[in-house]
Coordinates of C-alpha atoms in Angstrom, one line a residue:
X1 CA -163.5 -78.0 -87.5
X2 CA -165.5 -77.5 -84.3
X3 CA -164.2 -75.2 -82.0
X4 CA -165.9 -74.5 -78.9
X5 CA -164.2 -73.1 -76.2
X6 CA -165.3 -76.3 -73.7
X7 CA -163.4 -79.7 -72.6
X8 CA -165.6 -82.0 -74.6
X9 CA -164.0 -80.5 -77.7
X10 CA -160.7 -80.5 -76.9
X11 CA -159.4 -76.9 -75.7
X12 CA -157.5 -77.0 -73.0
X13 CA -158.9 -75.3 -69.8
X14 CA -157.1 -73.5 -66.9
X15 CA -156.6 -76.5 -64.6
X16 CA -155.1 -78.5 -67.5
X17 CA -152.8 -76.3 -69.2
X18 CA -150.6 -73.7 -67.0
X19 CA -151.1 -70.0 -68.7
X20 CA -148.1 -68.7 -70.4
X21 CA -146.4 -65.6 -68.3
X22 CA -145.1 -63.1 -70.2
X23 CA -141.5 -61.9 -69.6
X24 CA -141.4 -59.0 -71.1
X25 CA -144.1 -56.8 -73.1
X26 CA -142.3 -57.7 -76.2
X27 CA -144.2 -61.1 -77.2
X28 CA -141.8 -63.3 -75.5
X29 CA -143.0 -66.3 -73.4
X30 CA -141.6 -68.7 -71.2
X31 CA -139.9 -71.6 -72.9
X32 CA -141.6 -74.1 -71.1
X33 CA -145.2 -72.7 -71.7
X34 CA -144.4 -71.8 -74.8
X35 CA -144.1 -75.7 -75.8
X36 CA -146.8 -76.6 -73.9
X37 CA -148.9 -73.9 -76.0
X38 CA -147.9 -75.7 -79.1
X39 CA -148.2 -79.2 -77.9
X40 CA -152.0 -78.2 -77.1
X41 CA -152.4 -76.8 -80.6
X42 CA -151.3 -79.7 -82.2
X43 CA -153.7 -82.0 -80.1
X44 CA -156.6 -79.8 -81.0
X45 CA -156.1 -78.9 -84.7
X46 CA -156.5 -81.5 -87.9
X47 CA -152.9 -82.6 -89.1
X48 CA -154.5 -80.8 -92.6
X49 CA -154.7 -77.1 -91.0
X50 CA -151.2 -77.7 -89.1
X51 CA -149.7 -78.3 -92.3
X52 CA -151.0 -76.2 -94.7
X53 CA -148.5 -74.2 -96.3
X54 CA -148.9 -71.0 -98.5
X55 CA -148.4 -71.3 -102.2
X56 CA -146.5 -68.2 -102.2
X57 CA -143.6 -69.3 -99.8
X58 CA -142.5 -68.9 -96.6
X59 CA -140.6 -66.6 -95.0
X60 CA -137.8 -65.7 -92.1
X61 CA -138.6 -63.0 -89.7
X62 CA -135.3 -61.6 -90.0
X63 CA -135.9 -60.7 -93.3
X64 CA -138.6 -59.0 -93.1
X65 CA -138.8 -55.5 -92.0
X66 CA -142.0 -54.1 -89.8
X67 CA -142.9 -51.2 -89.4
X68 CA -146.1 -49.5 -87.7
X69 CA -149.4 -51.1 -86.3
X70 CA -152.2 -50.7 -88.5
X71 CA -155.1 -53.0 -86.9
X72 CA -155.1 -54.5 -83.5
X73 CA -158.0 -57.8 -82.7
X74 CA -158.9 -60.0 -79.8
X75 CA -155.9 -62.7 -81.4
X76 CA -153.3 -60.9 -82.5
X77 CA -152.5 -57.4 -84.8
X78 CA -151.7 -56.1 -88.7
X79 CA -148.5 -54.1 -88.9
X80 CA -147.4 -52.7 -92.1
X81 CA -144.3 -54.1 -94.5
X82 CA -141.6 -51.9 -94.4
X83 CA -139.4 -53.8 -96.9
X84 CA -139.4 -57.7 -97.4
X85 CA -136.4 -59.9 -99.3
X86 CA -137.6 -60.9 -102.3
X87 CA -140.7 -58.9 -102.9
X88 CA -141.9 -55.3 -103.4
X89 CA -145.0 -55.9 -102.8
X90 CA -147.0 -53.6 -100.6
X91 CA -148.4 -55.8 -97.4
X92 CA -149.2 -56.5 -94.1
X93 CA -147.9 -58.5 -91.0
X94 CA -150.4 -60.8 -89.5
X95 CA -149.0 -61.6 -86.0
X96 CA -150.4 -63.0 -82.7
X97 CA -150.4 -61.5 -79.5
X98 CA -150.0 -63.0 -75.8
X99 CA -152.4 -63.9 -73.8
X100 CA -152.3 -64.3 -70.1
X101 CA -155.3 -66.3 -70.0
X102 CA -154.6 -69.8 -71.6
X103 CA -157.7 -70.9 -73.2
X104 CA -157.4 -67.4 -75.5
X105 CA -153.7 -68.1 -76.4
X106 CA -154.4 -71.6 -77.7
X107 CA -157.9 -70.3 -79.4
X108 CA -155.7 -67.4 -81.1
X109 CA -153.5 -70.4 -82.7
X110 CA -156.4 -71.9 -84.1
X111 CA -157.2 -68.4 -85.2
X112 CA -154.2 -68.1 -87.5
X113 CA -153.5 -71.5 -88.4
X114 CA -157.2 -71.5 -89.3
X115 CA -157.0 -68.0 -91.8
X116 CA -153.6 -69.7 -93.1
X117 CA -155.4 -73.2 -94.0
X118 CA -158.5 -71.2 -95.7
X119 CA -156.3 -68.4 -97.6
X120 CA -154.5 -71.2 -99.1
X121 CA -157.1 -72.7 -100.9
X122 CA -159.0 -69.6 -102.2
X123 CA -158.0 -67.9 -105.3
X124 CA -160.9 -65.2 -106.0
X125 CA -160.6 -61.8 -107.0
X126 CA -162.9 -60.2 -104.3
X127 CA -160.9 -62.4 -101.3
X128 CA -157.6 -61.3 -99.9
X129 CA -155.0 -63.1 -100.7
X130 CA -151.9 -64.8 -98.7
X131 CA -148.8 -63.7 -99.9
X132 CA -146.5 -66.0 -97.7
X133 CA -146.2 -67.3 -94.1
X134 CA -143.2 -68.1 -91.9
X135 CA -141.0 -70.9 -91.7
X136 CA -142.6 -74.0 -89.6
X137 CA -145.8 -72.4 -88.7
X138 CA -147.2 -72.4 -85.2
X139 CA -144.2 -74.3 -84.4
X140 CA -141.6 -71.5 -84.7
X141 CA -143.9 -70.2 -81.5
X142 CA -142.2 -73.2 -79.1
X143 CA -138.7 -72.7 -80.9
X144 CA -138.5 -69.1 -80.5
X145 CA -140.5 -68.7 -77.2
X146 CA -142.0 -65.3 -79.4
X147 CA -145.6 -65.2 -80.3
X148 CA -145.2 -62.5 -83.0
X149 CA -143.0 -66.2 -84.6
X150 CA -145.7 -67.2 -86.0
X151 CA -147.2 -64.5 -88.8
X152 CA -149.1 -64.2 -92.0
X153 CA -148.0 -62.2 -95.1
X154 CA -150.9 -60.2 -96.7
X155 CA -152.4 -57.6 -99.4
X156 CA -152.7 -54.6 -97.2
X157 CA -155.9 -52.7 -97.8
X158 CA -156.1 -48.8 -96.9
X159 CA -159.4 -48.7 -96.4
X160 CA -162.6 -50.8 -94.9
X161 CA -165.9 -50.5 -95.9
X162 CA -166.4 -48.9 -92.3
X163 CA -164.4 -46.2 -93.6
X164 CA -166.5 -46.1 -96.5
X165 CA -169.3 -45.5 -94.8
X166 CA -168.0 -42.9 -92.5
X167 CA -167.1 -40.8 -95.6
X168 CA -170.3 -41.4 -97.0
X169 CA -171.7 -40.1 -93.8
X170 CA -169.1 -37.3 -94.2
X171 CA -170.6 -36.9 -97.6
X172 CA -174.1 -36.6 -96.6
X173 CA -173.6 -34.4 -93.8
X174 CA -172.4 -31.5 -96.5
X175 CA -174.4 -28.4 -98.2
X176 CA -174.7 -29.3 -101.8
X177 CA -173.4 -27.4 -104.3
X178 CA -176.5 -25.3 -106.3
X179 CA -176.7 -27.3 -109.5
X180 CA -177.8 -26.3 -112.9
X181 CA -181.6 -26.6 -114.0
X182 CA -180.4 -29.7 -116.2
X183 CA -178.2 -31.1 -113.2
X184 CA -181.2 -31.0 -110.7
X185 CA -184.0 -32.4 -112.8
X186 CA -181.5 -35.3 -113.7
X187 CA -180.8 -35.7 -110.7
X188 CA -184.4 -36.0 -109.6
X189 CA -185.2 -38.2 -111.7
X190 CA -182.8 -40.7 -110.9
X191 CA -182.9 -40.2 -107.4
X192 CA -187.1 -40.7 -107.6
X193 CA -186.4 -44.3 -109.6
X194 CA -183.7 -44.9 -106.5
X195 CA -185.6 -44.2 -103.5
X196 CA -183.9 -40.9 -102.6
X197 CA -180.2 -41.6 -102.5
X198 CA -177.5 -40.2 -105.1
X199 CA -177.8 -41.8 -107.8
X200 CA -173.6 -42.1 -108.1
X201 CA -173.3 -43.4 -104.1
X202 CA -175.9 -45.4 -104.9
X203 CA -174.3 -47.2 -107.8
X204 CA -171.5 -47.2 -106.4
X205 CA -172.9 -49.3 -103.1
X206 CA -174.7 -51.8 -105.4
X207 CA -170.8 -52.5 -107.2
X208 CA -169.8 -53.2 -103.8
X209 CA -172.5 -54.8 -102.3
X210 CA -172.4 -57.1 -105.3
X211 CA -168.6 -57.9 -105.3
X212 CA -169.3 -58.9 -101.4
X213 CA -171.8 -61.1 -102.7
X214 CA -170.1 -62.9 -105.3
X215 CA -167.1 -63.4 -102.9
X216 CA -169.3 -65.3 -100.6
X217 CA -170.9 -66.9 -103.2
X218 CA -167.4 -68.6 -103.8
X219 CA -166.6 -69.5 -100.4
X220 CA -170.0 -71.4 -100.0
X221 CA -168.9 -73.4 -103.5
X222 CA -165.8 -73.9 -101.3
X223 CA -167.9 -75.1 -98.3
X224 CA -166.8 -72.6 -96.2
X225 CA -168.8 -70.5 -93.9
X226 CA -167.4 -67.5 -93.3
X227 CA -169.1 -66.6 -90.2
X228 CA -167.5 -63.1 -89.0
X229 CA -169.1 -60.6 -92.1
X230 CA -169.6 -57.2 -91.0
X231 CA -167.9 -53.6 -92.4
X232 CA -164.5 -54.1 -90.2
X233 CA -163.6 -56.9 -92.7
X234 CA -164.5 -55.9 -95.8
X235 CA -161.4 -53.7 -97.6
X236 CA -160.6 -52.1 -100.4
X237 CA -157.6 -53.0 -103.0
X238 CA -154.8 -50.7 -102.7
X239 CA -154.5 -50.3 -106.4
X240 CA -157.8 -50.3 -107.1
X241 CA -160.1 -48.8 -105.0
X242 CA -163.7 -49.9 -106.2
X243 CA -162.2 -53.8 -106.2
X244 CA -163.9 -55.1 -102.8
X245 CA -161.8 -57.3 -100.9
X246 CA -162.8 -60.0 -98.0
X247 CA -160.5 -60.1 -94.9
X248 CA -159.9 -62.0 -91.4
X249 CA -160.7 -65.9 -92.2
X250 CA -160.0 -67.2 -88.8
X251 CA -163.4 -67.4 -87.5
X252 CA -164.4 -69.2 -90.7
X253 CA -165.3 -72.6 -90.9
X254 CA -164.5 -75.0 -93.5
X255 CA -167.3 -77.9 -94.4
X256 CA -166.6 -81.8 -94.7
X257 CA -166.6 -82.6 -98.3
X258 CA -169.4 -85.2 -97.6
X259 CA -171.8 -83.2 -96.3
X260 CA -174.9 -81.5 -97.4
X261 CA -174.7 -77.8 -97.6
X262 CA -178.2 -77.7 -97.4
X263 CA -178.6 -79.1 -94.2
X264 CA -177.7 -77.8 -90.6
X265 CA -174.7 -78.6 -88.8
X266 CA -173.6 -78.8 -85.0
X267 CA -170.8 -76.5 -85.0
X268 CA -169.8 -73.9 -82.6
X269 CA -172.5 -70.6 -81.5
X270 CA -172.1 -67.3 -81.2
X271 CA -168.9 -67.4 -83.6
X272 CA -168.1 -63.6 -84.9
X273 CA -169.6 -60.3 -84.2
X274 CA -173.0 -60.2 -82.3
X275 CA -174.3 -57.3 -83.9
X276 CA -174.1 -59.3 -87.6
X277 CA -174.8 -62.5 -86.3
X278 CA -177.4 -65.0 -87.1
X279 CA -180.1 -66.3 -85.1
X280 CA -179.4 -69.7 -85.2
X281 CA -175.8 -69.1 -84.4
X282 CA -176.7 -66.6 -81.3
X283 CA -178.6 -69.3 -80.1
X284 CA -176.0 -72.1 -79.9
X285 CA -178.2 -73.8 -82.9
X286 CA -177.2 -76.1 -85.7
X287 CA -176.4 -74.0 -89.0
X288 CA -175.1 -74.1 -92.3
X289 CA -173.5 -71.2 -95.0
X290 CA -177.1 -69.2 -94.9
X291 CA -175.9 -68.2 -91.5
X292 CA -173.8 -66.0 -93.8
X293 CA -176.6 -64.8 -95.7
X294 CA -178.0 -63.4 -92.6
X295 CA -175.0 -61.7 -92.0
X296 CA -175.0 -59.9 -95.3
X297 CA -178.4 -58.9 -95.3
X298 CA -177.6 -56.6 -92.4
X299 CA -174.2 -55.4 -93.9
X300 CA -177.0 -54.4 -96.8
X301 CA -179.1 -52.7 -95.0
X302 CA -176.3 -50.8 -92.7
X303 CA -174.7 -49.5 -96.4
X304 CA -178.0 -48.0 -97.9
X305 CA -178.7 -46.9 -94.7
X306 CA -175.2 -45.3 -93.1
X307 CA -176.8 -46.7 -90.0
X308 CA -175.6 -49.4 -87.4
X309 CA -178.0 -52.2 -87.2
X310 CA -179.3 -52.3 -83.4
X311 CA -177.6 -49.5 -82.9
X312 CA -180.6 -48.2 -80.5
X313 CA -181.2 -51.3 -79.2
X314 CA -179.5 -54.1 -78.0
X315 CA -176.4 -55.7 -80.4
X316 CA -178.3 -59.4 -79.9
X317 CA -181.7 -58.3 -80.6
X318 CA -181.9 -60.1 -83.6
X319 CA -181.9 -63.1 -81.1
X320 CA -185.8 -61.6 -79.7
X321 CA -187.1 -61.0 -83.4
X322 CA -186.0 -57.2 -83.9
X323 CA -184.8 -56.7 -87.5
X324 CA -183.8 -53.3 -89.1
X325 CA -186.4 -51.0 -90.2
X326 CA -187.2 -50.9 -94.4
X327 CA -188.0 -47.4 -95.8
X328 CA -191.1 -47.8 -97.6
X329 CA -189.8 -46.2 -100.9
X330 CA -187.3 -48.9 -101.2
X331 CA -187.6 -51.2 -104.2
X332 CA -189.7 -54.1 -103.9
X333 CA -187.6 -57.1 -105.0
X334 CA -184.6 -55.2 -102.9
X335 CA -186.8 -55.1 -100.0
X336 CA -188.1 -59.2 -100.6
X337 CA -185.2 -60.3 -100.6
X338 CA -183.8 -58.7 -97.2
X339 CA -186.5 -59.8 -95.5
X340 CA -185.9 -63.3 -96.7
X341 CA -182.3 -62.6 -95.7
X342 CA -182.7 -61.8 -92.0
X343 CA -185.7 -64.7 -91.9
X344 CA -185.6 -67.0 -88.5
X345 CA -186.2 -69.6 -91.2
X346 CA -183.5 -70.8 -93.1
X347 CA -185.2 -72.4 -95.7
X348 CA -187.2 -68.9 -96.4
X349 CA -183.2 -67.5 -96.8
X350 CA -181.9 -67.2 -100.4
X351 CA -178.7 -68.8 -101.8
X352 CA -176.0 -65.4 -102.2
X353 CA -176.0 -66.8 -106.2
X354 CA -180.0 -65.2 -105.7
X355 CA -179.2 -62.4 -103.3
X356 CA -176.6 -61.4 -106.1
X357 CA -178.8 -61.6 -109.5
X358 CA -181.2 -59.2 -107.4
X359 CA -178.9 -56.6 -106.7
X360 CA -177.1 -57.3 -110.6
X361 CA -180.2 -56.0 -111.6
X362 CA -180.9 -53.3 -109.7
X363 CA -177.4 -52.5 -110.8
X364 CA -178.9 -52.3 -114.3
X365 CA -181.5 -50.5 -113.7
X366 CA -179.6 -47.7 -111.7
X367 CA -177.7 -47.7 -114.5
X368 CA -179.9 -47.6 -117.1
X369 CA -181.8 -44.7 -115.6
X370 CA -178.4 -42.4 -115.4
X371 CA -178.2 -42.4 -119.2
X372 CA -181.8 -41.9 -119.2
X373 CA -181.4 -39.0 -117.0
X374 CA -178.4 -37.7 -118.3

């Protein structure tokens, strides 16, 4: 679905839709506008996203008990699942938040009924799942005259791969223990073979790196570009804690089934977060899933590296050719294959089914040289 914020593509500008006024702080709009927001939805979004429903029911507000906010974003925020009829499940509250300006009320509709559409289609171990919606979806918005009508039931996930990285940061920053003779020639051995970093953390990032991987390998099977990867969006299971999960689907963009997934697409630019974004798409260009690939490349680099990319630079200077620097001692085939990643050309780009068998085996070969250390 193409979703530019412009006239020619349907969104609603200022001097055709009248902004919804807030009452009160408390998510409630004017009647009136509140209509009028989901009258403009419904002109502006397929029939098959308005009605997609989630497999695992829906829900009444009232029966549902909220408690803190965990996550606040530019559409709407996560608050945590005190207690829910029906389920003890441990989740999340998906919820929109007003917006004076109109354009950004009816694009954070989209948002949600976009994630809603998506979740309900994907069934994949390293993808959150949608444990339920309410009642009537963005409709309950124009009968309730509440923003916050309108939510999304979800896995909740303590802890992003951001916070990963700041403990592994955290990590790095501390004295080391003094290790045995055995420990430290082991451990030099290892960490020789894997350019310098522990060989544990290491193993540890290739796991996740290739769970991240494999989960966009099945969205692009899907036709679905995800559009929006970076650290912020990437959890972990609450169970589980090395089980990688993918988050926040409303940026994502779902494919016609007749097209080619190999060829470029007209479909909206600078979609996500500039930092992670692809050149094509920071430049308003057609693009297809490899747009993706791009984006991962970077999230690779940024978790071998603990560093931001472009953090000393500009956020868009991928846009003017700048692309992260490569330690020299890094592996050859891990190093080929990021530079192919973040390549202008997307032909020169790898499928993630090639990005994944690279870093599969250098799984296997970290591995391989612990028990030969050890």
């Amino acid at each position: 679905m193409e979703r530019r914020r412009s006239n020619d593509n349907g969104t609603l500008s200022q001097s055709k839709y009248r902004e919804p006024e807030l009452s009160n702080p408390d998510f409630e709009l004017d009647p009136r506008n509140a209509r009028r927001l989901i009258r403009a939805a419904e002109k502006t979004l397929p029939p098959a996203i308005l009605k997609a429903d989630a497999s695992s029911g829906s829900y009444r507000r009232q029966d549902i008990k909220v408690g803190k906010v965990l996550g606040v974003g530019g559409f709407g925020h996560v608050s945590e699942v005190l207690s829910m009829k029906g389920s003890n499940d441990m989740l999340v509250m998906k919820t929109l938040v007003p917006h004076k300006n109109a354009e950004h009320a009816l694009f954070a509709c989209h948002h949600i009924a976009m994630e809603k559409y998506i979740l309900s289609q994907l069934d994949h171990p390293n993808i959150i799942r949608l444990r339920g919606s309410n009642k009537g979806g963005l409709s309950a918005i124009a009968e309730t005259a509440r923003m916050d009508a309108c939510f999304l039931l979800l896995d909740r996930l303590p802890e992003t791969l951001s916070d990963r990285i700041e403990h592994w940061q955290r990590q790095q920053a501390k004295p080391k223990r003094r290790r045995s003779l055995t420990e430290s020639l082991s451990a030099l051995v290892i960490s020789r073979k894997s350019f310098a970093q522990d060989p544990d953390v290491f193993r540890e990032k290739l796991s996740i790196m290739i769970q991240i991987a494999a989960a966009l390998e099945y969205l692009h099977s899907k036709r679905i570009i995800l559009r929006d990867l970076k650290p912020d969006n990437v959890g972990f299971d609450m169970k589980e804690r090395r089980v990688v999960k993918l988050f926040d689907f409303g940026m994502a963009e779902p494919l016609p089934e007749n097209v080619d997934l190999e060829k470029t697409h007209d479909l909206a630019g600078r979609v996500g977060t500039t930092r992670y974004m692809a050149t094509e798409v920071l430049r308003e260009e057609p693009y297809n899933v490899k747009a993706d690939v791009f984006s991962f490349s970077l999230v690779v680099w940024e978790v071998l590296t603990l560093e931001r990319p472009h953090d000393r630079s500009s956020p868009d200077a991928s846009v003017f050719g700048e692309r992260p620097k490569i330690p020299k001692e890094w592996p050859s085939a891990l190093k080929r294959i990021l530079q192919r990643g973040w390549s202008d050309d997307l032909e020169t780009r790898p499928s993630m089914i090639e990005f994944r068998l690279v870093l599969e085996d250098l799984k296997r070969q970290a591995d391989e040289e612990s028990d030969d250390g050890f």
